[in-house]
PDB file of C-alpha atoms in Angstrom:
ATOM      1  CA  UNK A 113      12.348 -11.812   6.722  1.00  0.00           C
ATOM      2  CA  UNK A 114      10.623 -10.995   3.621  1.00  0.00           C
ATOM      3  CA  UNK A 115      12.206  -7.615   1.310  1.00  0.00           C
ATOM      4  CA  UNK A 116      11.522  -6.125  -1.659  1.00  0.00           C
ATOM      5  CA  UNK A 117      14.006  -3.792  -3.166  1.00  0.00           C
ATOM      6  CA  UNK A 118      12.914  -1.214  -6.152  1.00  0.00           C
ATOM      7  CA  UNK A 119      15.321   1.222  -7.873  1.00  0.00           C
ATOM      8  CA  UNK A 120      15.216   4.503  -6.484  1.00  0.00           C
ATOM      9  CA  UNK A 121      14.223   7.362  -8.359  1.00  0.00           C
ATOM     10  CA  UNK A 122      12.544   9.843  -9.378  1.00  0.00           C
ATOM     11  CA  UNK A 123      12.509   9.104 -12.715  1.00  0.00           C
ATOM     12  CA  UNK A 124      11.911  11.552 -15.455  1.00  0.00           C
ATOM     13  CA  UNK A 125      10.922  10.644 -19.052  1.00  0.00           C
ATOM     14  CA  UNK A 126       9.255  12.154 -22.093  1.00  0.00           C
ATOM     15  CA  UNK A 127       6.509  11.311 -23.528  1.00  0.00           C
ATOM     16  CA  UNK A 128       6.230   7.770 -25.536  1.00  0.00           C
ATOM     17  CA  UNK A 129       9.482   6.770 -23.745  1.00  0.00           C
ATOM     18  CA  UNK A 130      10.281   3.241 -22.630  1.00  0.00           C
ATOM     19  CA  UNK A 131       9.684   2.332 -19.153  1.00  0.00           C
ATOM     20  CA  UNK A 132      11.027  -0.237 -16.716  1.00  0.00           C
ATOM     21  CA  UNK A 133      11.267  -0.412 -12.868  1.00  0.00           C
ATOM     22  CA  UNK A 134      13.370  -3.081 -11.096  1.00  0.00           C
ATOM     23  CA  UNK A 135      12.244  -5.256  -8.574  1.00  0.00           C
ATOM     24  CA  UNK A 136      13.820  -7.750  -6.712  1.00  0.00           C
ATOM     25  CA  UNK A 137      12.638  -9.793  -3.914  1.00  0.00           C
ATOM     26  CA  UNK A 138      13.929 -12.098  -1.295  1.00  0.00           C
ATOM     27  CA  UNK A 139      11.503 -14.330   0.347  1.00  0.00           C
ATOM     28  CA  UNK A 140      10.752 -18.274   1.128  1.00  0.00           C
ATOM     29  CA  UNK A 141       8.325 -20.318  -0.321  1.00  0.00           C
ATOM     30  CA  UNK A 142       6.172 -18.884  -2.713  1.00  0.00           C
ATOM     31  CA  UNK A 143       5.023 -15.283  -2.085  1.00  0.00           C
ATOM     32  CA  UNK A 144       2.523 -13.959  -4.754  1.00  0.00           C
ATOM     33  CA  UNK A 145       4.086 -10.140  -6.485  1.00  0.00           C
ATOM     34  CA  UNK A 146       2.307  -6.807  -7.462  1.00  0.00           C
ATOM     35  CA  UNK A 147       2.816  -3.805  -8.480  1.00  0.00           C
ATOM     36  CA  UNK A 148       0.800  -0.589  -7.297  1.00  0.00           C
ATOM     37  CA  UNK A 149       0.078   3.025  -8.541  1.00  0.00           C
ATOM     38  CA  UNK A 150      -0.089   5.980  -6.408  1.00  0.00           C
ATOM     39  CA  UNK A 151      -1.334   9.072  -8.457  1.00  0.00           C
ATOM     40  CA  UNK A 152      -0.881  12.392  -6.941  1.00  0.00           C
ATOM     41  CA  UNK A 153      -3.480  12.868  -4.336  1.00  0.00           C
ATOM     42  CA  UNK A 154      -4.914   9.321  -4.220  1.00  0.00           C
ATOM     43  CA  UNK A 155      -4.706   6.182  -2.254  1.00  0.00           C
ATOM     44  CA  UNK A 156      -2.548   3.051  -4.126  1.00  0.00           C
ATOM     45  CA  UNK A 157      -4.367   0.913  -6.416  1.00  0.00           C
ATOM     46  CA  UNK A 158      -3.166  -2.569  -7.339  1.00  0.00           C
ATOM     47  CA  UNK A 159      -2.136  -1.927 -10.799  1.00  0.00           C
ATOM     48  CA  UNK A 160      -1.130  -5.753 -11.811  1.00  0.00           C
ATOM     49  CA  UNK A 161      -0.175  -9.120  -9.875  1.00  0.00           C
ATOM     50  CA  UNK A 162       1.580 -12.513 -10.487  1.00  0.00           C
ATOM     51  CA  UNK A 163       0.842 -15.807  -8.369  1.00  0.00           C
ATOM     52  CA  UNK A 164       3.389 -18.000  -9.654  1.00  0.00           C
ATOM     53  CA  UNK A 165       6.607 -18.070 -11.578  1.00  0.00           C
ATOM     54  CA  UNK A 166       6.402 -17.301 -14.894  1.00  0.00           C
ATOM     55  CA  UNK A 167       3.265 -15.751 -14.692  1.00  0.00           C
ATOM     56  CA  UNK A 168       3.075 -12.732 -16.520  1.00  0.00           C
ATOM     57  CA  UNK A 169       0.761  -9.875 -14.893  1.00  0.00           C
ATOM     58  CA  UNK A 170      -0.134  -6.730 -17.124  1.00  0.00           C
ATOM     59  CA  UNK A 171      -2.696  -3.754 -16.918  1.00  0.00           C
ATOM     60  CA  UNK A 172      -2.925  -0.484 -18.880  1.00  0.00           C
ATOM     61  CA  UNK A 173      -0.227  -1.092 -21.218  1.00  0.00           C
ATOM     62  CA  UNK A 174       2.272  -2.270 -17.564  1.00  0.00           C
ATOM     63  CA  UNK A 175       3.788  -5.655 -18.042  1.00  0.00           C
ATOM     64  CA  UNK A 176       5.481  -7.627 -15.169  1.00  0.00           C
ATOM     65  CA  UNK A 177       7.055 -10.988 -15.066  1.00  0.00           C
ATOM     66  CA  UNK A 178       7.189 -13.239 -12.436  1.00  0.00           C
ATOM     67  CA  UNK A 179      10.714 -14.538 -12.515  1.00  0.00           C
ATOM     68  CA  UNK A 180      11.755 -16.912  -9.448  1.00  0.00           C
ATOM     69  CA  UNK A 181      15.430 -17.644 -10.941  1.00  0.00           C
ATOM     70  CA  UNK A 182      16.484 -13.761 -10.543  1.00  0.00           C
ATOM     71  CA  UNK A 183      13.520 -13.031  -7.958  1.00  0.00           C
ATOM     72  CA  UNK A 184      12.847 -10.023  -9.885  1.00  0.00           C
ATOM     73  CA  UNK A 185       9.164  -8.837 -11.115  1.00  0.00           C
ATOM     74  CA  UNK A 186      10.477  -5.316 -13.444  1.00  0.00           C
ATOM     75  CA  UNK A 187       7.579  -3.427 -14.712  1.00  0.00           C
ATOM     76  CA  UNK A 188       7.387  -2.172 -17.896  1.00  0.00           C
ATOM     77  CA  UNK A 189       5.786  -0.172 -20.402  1.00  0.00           C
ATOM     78  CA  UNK A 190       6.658   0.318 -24.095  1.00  0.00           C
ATOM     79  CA  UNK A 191       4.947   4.320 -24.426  1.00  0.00           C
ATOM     80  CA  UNK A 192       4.455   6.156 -21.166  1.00  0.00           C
ATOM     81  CA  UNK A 193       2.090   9.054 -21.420  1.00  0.00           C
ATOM     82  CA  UNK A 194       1.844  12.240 -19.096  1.00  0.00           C
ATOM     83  CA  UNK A 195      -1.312  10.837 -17.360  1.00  0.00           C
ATOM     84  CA  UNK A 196       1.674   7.575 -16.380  1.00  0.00           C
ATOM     85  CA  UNK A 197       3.130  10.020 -13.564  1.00  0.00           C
ATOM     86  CA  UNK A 198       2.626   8.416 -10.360  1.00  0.00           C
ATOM     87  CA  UNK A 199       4.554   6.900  -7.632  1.00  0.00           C
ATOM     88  CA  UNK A 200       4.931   2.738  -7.889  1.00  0.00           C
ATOM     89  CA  UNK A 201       5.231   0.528  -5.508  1.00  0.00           C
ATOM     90  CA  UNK A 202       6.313  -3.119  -6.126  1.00  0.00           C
ATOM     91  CA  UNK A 203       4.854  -5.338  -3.529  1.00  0.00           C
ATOM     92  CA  UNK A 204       4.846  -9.036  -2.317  1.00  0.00           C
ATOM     93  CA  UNK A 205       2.332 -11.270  -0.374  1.00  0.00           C
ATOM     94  CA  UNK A 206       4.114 -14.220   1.881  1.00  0.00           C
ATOM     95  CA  UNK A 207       1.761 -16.344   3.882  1.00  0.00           C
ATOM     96  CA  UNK A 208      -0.533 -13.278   4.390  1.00  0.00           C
ATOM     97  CA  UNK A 209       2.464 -10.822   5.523  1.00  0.00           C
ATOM     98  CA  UNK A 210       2.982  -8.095   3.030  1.00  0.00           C
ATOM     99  CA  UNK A 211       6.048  -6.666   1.858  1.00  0.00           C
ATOM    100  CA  UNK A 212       6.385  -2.902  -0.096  1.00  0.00           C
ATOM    101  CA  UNK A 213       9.288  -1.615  -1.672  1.00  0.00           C
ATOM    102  CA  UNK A 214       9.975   1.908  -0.971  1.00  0.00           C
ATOM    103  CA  UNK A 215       8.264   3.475  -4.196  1.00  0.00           C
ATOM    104  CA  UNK A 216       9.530   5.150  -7.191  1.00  0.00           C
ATOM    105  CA  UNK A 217       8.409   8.437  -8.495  1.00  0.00           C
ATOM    106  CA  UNK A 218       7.886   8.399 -12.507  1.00  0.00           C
ATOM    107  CA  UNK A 219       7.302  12.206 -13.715  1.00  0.00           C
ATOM    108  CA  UNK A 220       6.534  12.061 -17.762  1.00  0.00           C
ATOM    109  CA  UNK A 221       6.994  15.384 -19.240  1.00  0.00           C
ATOM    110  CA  UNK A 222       4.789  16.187 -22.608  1.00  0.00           C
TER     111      UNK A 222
ATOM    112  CA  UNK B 102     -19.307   1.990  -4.856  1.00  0.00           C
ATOM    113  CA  UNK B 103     -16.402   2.951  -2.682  1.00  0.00           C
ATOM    114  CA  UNK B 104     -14.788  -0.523  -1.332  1.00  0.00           C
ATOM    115  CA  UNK B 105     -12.308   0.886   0.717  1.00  0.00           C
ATOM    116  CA  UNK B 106     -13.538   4.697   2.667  1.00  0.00           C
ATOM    117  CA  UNK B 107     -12.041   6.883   4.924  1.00  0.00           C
ATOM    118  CA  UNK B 108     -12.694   9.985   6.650  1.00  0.00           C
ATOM    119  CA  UNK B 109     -11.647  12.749   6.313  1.00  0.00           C
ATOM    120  CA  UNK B 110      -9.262  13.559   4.298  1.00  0.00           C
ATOM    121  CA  UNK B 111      -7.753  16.355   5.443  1.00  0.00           C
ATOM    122  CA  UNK B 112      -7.216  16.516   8.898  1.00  0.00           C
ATOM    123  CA  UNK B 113      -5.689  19.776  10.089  1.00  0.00           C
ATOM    124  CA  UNK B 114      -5.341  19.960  14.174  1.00  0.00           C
ATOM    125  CA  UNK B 115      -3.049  21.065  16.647  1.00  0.00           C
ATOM    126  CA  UNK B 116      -0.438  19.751  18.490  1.00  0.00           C
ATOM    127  CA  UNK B 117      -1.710  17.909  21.939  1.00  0.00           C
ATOM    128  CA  UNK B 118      -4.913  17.526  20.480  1.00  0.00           C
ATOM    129  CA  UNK B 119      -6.911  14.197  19.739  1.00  0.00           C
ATOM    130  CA  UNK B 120      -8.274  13.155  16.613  1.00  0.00           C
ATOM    131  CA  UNK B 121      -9.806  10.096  15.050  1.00  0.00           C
ATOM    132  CA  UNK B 122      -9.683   8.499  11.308  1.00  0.00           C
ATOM    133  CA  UNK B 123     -12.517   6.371  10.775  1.00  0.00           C
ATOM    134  CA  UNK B 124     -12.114   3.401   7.841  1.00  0.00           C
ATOM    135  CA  UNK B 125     -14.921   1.083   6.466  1.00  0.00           C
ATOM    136  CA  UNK B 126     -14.697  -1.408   3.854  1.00  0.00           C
ATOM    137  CA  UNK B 127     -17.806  -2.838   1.970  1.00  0.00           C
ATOM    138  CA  UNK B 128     -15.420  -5.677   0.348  1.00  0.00           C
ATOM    139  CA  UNK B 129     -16.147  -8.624   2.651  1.00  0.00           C
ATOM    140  CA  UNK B 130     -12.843  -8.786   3.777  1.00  0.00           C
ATOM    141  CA  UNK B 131     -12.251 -10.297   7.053  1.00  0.00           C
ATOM    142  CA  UNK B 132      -8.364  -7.985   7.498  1.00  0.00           C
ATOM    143  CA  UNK B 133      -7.971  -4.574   7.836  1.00  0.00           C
ATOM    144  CA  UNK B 134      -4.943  -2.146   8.111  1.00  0.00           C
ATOM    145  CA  UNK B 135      -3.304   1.142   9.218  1.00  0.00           C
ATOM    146  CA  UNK B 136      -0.601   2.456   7.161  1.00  0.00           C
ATOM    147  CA  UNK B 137       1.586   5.553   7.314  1.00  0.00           C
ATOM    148  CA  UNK B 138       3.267   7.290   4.496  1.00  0.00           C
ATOM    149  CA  UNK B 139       5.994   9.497   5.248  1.00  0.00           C
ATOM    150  CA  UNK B 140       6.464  12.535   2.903  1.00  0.00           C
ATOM    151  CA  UNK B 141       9.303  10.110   1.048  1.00  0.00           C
ATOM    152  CA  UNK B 142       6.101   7.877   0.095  1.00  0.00           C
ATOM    153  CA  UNK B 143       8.060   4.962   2.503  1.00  0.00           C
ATOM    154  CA  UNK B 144       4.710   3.116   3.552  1.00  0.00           C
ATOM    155  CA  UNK B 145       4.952   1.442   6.987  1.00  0.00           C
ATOM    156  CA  UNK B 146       2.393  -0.630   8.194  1.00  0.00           C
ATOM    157  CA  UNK B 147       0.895   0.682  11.684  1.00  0.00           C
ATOM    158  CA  UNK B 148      -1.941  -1.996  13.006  1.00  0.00           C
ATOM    159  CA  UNK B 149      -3.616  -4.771  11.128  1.00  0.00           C
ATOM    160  CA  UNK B 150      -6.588  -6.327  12.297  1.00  0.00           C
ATOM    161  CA  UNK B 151      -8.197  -9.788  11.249  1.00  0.00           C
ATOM    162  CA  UNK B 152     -11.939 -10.587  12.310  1.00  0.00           C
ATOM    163  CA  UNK B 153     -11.667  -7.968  14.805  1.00  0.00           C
ATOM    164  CA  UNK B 154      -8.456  -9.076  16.252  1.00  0.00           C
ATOM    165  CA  UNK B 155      -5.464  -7.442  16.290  1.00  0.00           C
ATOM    166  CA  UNK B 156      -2.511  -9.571  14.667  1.00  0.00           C
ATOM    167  CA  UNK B 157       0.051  -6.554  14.022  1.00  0.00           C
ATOM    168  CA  UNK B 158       0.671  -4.242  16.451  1.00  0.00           C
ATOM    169  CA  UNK B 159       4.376  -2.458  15.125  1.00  0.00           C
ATOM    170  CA  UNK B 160       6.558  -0.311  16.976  1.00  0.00           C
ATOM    171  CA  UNK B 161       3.539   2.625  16.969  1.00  0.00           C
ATOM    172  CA  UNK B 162       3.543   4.872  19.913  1.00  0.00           C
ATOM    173  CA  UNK B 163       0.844   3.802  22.423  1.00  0.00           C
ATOM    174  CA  UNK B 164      -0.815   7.124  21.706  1.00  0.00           C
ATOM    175  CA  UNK B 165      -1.993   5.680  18.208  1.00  0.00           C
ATOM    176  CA  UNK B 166      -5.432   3.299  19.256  1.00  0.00           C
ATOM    177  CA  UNK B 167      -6.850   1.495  16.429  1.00  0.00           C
ATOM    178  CA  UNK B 168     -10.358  -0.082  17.584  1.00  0.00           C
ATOM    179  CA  UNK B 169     -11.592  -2.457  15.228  1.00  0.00           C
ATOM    180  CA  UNK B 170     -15.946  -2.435  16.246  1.00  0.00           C
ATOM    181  CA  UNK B 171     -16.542  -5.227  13.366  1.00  0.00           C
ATOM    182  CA  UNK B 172     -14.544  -6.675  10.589  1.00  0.00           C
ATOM    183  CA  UNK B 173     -15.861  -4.245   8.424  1.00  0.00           C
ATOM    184  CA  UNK B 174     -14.427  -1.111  10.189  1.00  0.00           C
ATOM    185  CA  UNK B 175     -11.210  -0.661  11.665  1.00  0.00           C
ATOM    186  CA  UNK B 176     -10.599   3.291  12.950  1.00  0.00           C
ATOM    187  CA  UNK B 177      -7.720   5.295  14.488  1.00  0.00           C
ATOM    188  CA  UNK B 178      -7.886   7.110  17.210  1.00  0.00           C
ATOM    189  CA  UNK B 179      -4.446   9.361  18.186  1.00  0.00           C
ATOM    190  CA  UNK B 180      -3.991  10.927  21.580  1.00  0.00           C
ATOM    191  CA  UNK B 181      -2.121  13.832  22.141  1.00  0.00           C
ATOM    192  CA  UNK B 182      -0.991  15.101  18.387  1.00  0.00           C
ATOM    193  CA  UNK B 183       2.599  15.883  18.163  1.00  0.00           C
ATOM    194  CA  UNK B 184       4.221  17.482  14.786  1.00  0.00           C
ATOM    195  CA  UNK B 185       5.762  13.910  13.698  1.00  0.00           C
ATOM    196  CA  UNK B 186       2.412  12.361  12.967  1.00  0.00           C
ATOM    197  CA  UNK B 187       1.953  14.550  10.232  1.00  0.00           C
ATOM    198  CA  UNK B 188       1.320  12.197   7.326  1.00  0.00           C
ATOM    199  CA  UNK B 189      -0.954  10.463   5.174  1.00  0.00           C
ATOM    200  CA  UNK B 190      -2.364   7.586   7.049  1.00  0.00           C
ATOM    201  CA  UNK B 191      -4.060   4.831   4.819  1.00  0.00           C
ATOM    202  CA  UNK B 192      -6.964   2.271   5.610  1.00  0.00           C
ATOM    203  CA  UNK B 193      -6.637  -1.027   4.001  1.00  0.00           C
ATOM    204  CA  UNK B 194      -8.076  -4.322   3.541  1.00  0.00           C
ATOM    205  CA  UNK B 195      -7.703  -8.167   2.402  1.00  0.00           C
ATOM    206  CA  UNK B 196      -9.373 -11.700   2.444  1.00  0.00           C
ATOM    207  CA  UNK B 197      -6.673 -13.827   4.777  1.00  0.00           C
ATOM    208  CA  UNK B 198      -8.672 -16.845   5.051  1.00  0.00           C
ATOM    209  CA  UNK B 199      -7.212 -20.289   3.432  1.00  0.00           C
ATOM    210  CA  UNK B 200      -9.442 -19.930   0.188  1.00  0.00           C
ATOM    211  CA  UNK B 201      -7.692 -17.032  -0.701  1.00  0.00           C
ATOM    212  CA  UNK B 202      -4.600 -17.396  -0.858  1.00  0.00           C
ATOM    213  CA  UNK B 203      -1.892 -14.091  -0.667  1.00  0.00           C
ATOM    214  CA  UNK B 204      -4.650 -11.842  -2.087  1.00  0.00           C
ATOM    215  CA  UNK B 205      -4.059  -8.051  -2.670  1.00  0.00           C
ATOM    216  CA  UNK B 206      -4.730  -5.392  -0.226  1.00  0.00           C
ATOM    217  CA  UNK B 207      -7.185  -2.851  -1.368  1.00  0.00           C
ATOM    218  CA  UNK B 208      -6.563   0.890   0.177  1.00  0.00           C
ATOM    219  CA  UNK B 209      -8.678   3.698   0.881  1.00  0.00           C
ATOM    220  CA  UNK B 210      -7.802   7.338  -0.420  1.00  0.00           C
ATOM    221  CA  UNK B 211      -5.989   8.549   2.240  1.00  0.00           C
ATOM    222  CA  UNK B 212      -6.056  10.699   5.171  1.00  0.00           C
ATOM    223  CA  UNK B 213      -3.401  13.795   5.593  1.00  0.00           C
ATOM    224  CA  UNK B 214      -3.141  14.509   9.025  1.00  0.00           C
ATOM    225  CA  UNK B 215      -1.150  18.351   9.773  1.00  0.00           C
ATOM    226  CA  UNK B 216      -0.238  18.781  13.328  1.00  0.00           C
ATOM    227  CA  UNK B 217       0.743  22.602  13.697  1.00  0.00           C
TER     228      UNK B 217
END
């Protein structure tokens, strides 16, 4: 069946540090990919999504790209800030059966 | 406007009791699910219910009842409480139909459920 596989963390940074979470997928056909925030406290919300290869999804300074040849969707962001802490979950859609990743907990010190 | 709700949030009981977790989505969406998150944030998907049907019914205990009274509410009702359902359980929903194709889920807030 359908898996998504995200690097395990937690992940510590500092502030205005470089960010990037690896995703990586195995699926058939063409399953649609997102990534979703879980601040402390709160419920997830979808943070961004890509439909189709090569699309390119991105939200709140988060950039992921959709890329069927290494089935990865990484998420990115160039300048994480404190308010960034959260738990992420990289996610994919396959004829209406969804797939999460385990999650993976970003703390951003000031 | 709150699109996914839940209540309560905090759910604090004891063990043997029985509780209930009510959802209700003002979305439109004709799918609605029960998920679990473990304190290792795993989420694993309990019940999910389309149109008032169920369609995923996972290895849950038959203690956990999820009754779905139209497509815009799907609840949970747990018998008999033990300490292992301690947890956050989330409510979520989707559009399934053909016109929509692999859409996102949308999830409530949460419910922690303590079982002392």
């Amino acid at each position: 069946g359908d898996s998504v596989t995200q690097m395990e963390g937690p992940v510590t940074l500092s502030e205005e540090a470089f960010l990037t979470i690896n995703c990586t997928y195995t699926a058939t056909g063409y399953p649609s990919l997102f990534w979703y925030v879980q601040y402390p406290g709160e419920g997830l919300q979808l943070l961004l999504k890509a439909t189709k290869a090569d699309d390119k999804g991105s939200n709140k300074g988060f950039e992921a790209t959709y890329r069927k040849e290494t089935t990865s969707f990484h998420l990115e962001k160039g300048s994480v800030q404190v308010s960034d802490s959260a738990v992420y979950f990289c996610a994919l859609i396959n004829d209406y059966k969804l797939s999460f990743g385990a999650g993976t907990t970003v703390t951003v010190r000031a | 406007d709150t699109a996914v709700s839940q209540t309560p949030k905090y759910l604090v009981t004891q063990m043997g009791n029985d509780k209930s977790i009510k959802c209700e989505q003002n979305l439109g969406h004709d799918t609605m699910y029960w998920y679990k998150q473990d304190s290792k944030k795993f989420l694993k998907i309990m019940f999910s219910y389309n149109n008032k049907e169920l369609i995923i019914n996972e290895t849950v205990p038959n203690r956990f009842s999820p009754k779905s009274p139209d497509k815009a509410h799907l609840n949970l009702h747990i018998n008999s409480l033990e300490l292992g359902d301690s947890a956050v359980y989330f409510c979520a929903s989707s559009q399934t139909d053909h016109t929509v194709r692999n859409s996102p889920l949308h999830f409530g807030n949460g419910t922690r459920l303590t079982v002392t």
